[in-house]
Short mmCIF file of C-alpha atoms in Angstrom, two decimals:
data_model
loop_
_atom_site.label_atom_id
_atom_site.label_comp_id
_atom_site.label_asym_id
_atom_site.label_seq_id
_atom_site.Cartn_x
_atom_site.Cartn_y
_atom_site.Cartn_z
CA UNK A 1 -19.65 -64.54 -23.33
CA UNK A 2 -20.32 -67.72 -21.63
CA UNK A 3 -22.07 -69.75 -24.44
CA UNK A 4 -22.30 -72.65 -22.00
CA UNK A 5 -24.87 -71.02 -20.20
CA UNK A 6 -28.22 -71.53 -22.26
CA UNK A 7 -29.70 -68.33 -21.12
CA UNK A 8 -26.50 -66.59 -22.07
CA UNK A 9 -26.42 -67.83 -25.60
CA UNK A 10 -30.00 -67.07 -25.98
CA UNK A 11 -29.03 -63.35 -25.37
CA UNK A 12 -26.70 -63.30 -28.14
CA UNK A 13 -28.11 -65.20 -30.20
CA UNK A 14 -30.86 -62.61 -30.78
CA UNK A 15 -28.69 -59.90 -30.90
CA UNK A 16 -27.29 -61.64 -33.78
CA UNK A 17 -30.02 -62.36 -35.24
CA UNK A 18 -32.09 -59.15 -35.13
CA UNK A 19 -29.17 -57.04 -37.13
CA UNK A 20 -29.50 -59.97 -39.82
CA UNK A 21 -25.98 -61.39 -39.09
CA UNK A 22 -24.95 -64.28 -42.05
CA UNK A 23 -21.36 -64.56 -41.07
CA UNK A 24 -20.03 -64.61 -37.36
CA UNK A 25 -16.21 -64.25 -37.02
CA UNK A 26 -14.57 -65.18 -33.31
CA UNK A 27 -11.50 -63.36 -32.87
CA UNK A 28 -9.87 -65.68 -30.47
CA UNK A 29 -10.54 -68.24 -28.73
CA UNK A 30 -8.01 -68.29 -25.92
CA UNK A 31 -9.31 -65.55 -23.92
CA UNK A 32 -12.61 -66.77 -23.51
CA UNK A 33 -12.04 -70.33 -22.57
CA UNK A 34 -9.44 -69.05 -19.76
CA UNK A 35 -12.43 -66.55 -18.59
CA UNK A 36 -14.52 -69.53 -18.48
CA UNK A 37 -12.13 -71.73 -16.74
CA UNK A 38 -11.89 -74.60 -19.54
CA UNK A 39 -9.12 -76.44 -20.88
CA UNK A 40 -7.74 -75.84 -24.18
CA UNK A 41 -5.73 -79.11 -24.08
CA UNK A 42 -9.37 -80.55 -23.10
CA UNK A 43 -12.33 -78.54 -23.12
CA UNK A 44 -12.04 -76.73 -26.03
CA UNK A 45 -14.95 -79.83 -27.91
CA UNK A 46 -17.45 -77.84 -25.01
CA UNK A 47 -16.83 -74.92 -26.03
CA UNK A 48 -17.35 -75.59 -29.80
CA UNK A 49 -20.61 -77.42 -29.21
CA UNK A 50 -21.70 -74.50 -27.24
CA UNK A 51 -20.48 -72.16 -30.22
CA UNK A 52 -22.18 -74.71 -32.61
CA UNK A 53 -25.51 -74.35 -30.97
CA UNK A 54 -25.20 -70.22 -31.05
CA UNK A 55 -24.46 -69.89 -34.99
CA UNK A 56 -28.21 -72.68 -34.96
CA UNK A 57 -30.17 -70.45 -33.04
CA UNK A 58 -28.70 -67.18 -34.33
CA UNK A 59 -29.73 -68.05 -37.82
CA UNK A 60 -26.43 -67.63 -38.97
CA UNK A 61 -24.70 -69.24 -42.46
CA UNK A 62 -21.14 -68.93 -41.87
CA UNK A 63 -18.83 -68.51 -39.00
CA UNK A 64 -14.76 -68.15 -38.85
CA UNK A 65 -13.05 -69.06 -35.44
CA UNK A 66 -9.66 -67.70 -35.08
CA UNK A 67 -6.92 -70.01 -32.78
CA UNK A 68 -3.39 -69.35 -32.36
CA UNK A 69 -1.05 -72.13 -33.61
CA UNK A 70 1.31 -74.37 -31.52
CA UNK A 71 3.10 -77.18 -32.87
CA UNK A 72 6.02 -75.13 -34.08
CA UNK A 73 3.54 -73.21 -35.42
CA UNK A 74 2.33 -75.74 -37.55
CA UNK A 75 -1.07 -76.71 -36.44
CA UNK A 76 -3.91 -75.46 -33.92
CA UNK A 77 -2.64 -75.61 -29.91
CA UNK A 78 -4.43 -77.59 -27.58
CA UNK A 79 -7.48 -79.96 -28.10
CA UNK A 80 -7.45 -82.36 -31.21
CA UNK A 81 -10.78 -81.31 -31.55
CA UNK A 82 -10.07 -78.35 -32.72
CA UNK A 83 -8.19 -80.00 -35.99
CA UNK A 84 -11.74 -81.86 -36.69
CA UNK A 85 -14.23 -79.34 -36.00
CA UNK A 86 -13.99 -76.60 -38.37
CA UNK A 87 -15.23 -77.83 -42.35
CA UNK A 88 -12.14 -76.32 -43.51
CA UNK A 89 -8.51 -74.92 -41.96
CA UNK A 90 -7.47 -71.99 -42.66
CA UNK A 91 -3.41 -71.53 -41.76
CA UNK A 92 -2.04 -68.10 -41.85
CA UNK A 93 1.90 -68.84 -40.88
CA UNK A 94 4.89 -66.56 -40.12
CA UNK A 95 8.45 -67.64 -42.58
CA UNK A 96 10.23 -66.75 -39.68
CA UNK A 97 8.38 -67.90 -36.16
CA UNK A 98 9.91 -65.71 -34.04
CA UNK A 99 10.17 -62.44 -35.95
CA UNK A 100 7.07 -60.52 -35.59
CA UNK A 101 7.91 -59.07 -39.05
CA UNK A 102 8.05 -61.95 -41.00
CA UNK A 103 6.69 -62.70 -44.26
CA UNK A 104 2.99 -64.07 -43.71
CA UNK A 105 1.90 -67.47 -45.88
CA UNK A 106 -1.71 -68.59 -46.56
CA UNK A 107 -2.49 -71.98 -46.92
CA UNK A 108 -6.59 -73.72 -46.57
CA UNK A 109 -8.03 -77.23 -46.96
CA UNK A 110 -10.78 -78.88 -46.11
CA UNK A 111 -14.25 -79.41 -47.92
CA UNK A 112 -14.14 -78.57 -51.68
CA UNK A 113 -11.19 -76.57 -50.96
CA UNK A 114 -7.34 -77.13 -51.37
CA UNK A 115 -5.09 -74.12 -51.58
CA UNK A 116 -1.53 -74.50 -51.93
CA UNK A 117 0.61 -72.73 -49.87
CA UNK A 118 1.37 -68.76 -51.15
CA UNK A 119 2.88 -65.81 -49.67
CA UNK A 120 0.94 -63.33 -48.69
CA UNK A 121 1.97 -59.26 -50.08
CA UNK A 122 0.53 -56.46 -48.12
CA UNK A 123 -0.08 -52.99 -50.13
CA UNK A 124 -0.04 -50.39 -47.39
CA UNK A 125 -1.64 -47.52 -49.05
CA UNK A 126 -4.45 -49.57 -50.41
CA UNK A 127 -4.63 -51.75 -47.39
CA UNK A 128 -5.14 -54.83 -49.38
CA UNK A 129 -3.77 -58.32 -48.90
CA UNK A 130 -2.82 -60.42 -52.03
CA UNK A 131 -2.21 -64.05 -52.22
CA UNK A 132 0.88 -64.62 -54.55
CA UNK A 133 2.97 -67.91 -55.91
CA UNK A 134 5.48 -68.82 -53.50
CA UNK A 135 6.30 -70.87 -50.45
CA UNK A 136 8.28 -70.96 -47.37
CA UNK A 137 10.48 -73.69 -49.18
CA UNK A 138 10.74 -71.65 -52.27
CA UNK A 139 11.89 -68.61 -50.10
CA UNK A 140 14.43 -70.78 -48.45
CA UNK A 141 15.80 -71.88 -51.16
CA UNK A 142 15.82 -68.26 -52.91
CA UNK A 143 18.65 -67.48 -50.14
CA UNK A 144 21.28 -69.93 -51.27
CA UNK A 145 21.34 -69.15 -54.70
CA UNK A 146 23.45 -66.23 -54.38
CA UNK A 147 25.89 -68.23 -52.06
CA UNK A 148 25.98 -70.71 -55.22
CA UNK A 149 27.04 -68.36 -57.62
CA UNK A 150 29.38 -66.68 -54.97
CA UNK A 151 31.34 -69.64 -53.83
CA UNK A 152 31.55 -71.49 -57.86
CA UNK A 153 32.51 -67.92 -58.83
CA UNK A 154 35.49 -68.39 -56.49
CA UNK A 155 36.52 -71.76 -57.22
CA UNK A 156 35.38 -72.62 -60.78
CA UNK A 157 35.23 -76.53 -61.26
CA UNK A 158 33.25 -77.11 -57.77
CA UNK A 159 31.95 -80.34 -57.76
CA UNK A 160 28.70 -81.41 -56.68
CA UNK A 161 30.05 -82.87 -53.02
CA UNK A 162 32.59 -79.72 -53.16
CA UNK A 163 29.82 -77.19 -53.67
CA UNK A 164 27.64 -78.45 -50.60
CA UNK A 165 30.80 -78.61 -48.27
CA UNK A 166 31.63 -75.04 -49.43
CA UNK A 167 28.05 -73.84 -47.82
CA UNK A 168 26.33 -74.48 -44.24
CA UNK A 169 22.93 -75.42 -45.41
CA UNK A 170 21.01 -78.59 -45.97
CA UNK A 171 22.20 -80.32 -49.17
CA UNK A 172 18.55 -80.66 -50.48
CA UNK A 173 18.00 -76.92 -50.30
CA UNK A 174 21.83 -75.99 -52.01
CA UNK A 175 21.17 -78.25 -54.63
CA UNK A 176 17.54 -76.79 -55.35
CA UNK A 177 19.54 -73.47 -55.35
CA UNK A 178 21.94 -74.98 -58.00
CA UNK A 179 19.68 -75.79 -59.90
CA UNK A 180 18.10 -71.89 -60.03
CA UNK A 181 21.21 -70.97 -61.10
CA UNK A 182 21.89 -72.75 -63.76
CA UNK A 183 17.94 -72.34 -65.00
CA UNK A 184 18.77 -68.64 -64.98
CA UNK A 185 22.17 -68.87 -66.48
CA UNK A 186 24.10 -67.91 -63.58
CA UNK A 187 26.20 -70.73 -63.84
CA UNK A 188 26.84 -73.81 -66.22
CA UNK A 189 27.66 -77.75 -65.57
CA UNK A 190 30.41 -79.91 -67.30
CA UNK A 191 30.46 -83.52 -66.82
CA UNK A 192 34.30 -84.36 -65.21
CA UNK A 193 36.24 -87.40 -64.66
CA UNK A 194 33.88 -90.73 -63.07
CA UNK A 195 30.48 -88.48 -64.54
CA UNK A 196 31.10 -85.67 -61.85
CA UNK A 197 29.17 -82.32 -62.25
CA UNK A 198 31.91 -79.45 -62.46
CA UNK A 199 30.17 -76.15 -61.47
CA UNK A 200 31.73 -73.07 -63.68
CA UNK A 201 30.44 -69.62 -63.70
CA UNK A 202 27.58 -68.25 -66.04
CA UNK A 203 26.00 -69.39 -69.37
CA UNK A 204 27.07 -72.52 -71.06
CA UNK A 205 29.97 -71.12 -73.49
CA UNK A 206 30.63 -68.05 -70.98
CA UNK A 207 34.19 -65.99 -71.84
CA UNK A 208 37.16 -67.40 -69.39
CA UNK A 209 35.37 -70.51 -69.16
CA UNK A 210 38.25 -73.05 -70.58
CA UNK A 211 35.99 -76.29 -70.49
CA UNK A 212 36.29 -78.64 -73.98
CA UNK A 213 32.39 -78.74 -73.36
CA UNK A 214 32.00 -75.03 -73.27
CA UNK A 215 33.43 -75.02 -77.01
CA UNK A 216 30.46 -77.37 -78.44
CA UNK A 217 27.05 -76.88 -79.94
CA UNK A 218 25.72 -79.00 -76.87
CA UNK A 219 28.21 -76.11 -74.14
CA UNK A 220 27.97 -76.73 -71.09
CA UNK A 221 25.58 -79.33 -70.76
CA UNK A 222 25.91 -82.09 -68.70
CA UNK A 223 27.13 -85.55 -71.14
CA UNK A 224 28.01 -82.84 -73.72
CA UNK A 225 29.22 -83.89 -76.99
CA UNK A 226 32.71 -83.27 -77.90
CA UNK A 227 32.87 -82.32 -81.34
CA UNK A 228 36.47 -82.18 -81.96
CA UNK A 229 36.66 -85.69 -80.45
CA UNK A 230 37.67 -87.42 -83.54
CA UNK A 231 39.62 -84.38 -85.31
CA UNK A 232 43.14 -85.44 -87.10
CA UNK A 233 45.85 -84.59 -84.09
CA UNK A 234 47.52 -81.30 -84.67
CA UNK A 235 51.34 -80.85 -84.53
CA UNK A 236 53.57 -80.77 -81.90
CA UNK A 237 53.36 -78.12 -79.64
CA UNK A 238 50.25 -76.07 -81.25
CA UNK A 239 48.33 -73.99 -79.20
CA UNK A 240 45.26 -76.09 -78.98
CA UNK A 241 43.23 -74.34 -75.79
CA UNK A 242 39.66 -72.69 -77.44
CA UNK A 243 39.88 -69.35 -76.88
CA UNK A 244 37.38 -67.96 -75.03
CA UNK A 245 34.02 -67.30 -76.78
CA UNK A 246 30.14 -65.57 -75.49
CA UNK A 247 28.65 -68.61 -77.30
CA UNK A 248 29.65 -71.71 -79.07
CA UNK A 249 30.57 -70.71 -82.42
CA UNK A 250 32.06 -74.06 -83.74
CA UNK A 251 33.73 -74.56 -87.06
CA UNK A 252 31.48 -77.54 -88.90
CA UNK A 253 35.12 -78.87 -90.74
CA UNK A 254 37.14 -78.96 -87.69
CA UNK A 255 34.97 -78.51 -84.12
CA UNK A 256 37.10 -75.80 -83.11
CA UNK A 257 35.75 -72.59 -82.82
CA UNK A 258 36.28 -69.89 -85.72
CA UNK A 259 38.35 -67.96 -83.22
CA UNK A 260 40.85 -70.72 -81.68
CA UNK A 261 44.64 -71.16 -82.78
CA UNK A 262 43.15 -74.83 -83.58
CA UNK A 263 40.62 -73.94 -86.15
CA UNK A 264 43.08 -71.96 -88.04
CA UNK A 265 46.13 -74.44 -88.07
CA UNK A 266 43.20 -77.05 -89.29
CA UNK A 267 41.35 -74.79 -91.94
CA UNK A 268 44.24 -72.03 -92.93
CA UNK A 269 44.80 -68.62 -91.91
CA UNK A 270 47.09 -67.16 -89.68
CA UNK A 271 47.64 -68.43 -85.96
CA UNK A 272 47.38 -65.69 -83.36
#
């Protein structure tokens, strides 16, 4: 296949042409410039002009050139050129670099086109590839969610400094993780002493959770209104810890919940 050659390319060129071919696709380019002695740190622009000049003369629309990446397998190996050849990029990238099984993610840009990176979801019995939401980031910080919930299941009241010490990760990606938990109610924030976040497990109001906060119309959130703030003191010695409820359920005379020692020693009834 040595395009270089003018002769040569003329050969395939009307091979190509004379079964009507619209879209030529060169699976890979490695092999072919080592069998023709060029460069791929260098040569590789030679080659490309050469390739240029076959898709002219073979009449042909469209053409897809497949490279292996380098770059920590960020980028195209070798020759710059081959970053400002093609009209657009095409980057099909493993999560994991050196497991042959990884998940696969599809990015492209270039002219008129800018696709975000998505993972890609192979159906084996149809033998179909789909593009979905999703990307290596995303997966990353998927992983540390669990090891949120795990390690502020085990030591309720984690602080924000606490909770990143607690896990070997980058702080950026546990805190992105956090923040997954607490969107799907896996765990709940109280503002502490000096405006610390206190990490406590599940929903905002969650039973055993013995936060003031937790007992509020506002549970859980961070800067949480305390609505028993300004309540006349009890006496001496009552029980005044909320009992623990699924969901706020606050008393609109007192702030204490319908089910707490408090609310009854404010509003009547009998004190468990």
């Amino acid at each position: 296949f040595n395009i270089l050659d003018p002769a040569t390319r003329a050969v395939w060129a009307t091979r190509l042409r004379s079964v009507g071919t619209g879209v030529v696709v060169f699976d890979c380019l490695r092999p072919v410039l080592d069998a023709l002695g060029l460069d791929e740190h260098k040569d590789a622009g030679r080659f490309l002009v050469a390739f240029d000049a076959l898709l002219e003369e073979a009449e042909a629309d469209e053409a897809a050139l497949v490279h292996h990446m380098g770059h920590n397998g960020e980028r195209s190996r070798g020759d710059s050129r081959l970053l400002d050849w093609p009209d657009v990029t095409w980057r099909l990238v493993r999560k994991d670099h050196d497991d042959p099984s990884s998940p696969r993610y599809f990015t492209a840009f270039g002219r008129d086109v800018d696709v975000p990176e998505g993972l890609l979801v192979y159906d084996q019995d149809a033998r179909r590839l789909t593009l979905t939401e999703g990307t290596r980031k995303d997966a990353q910080t998927e992983g540390f969610v669990q090891l949120v919930v795990d390690a502020v299941t085990a030591s309720p009241g984690l602080t924000q400094n606490s909770l990143c010490k607690e896990i070997t990760g980058d702080d950026h990606v546990i805190l992105g993780a956090r923040d997954i938990a607490i969107s799907r109610g896996l765990i709940h924030l109280h503002t502490g002493k000096n405006r610390s976040k206190n990490h406590h497990p599940g929903k905002a109001g969650a039973v055993g959770c013995r936060e003031v906060p937790c007992t509020t119309p506002d549970g859980g959130a961070v800067g949480a209104v305390i609505a028993h703030s300004t309540a006349p003191p009890l006496p001496d010695g009552a029980d005044t810890t909320p009992h623990p409820a699924p969901a706020p359920d606050a008393c609109q005379g007192c702030g204490w919940p319908v089910e707490s020692n408090a609310h009854e020693l404010q509003c009547g009834g009998t004190p468990r």
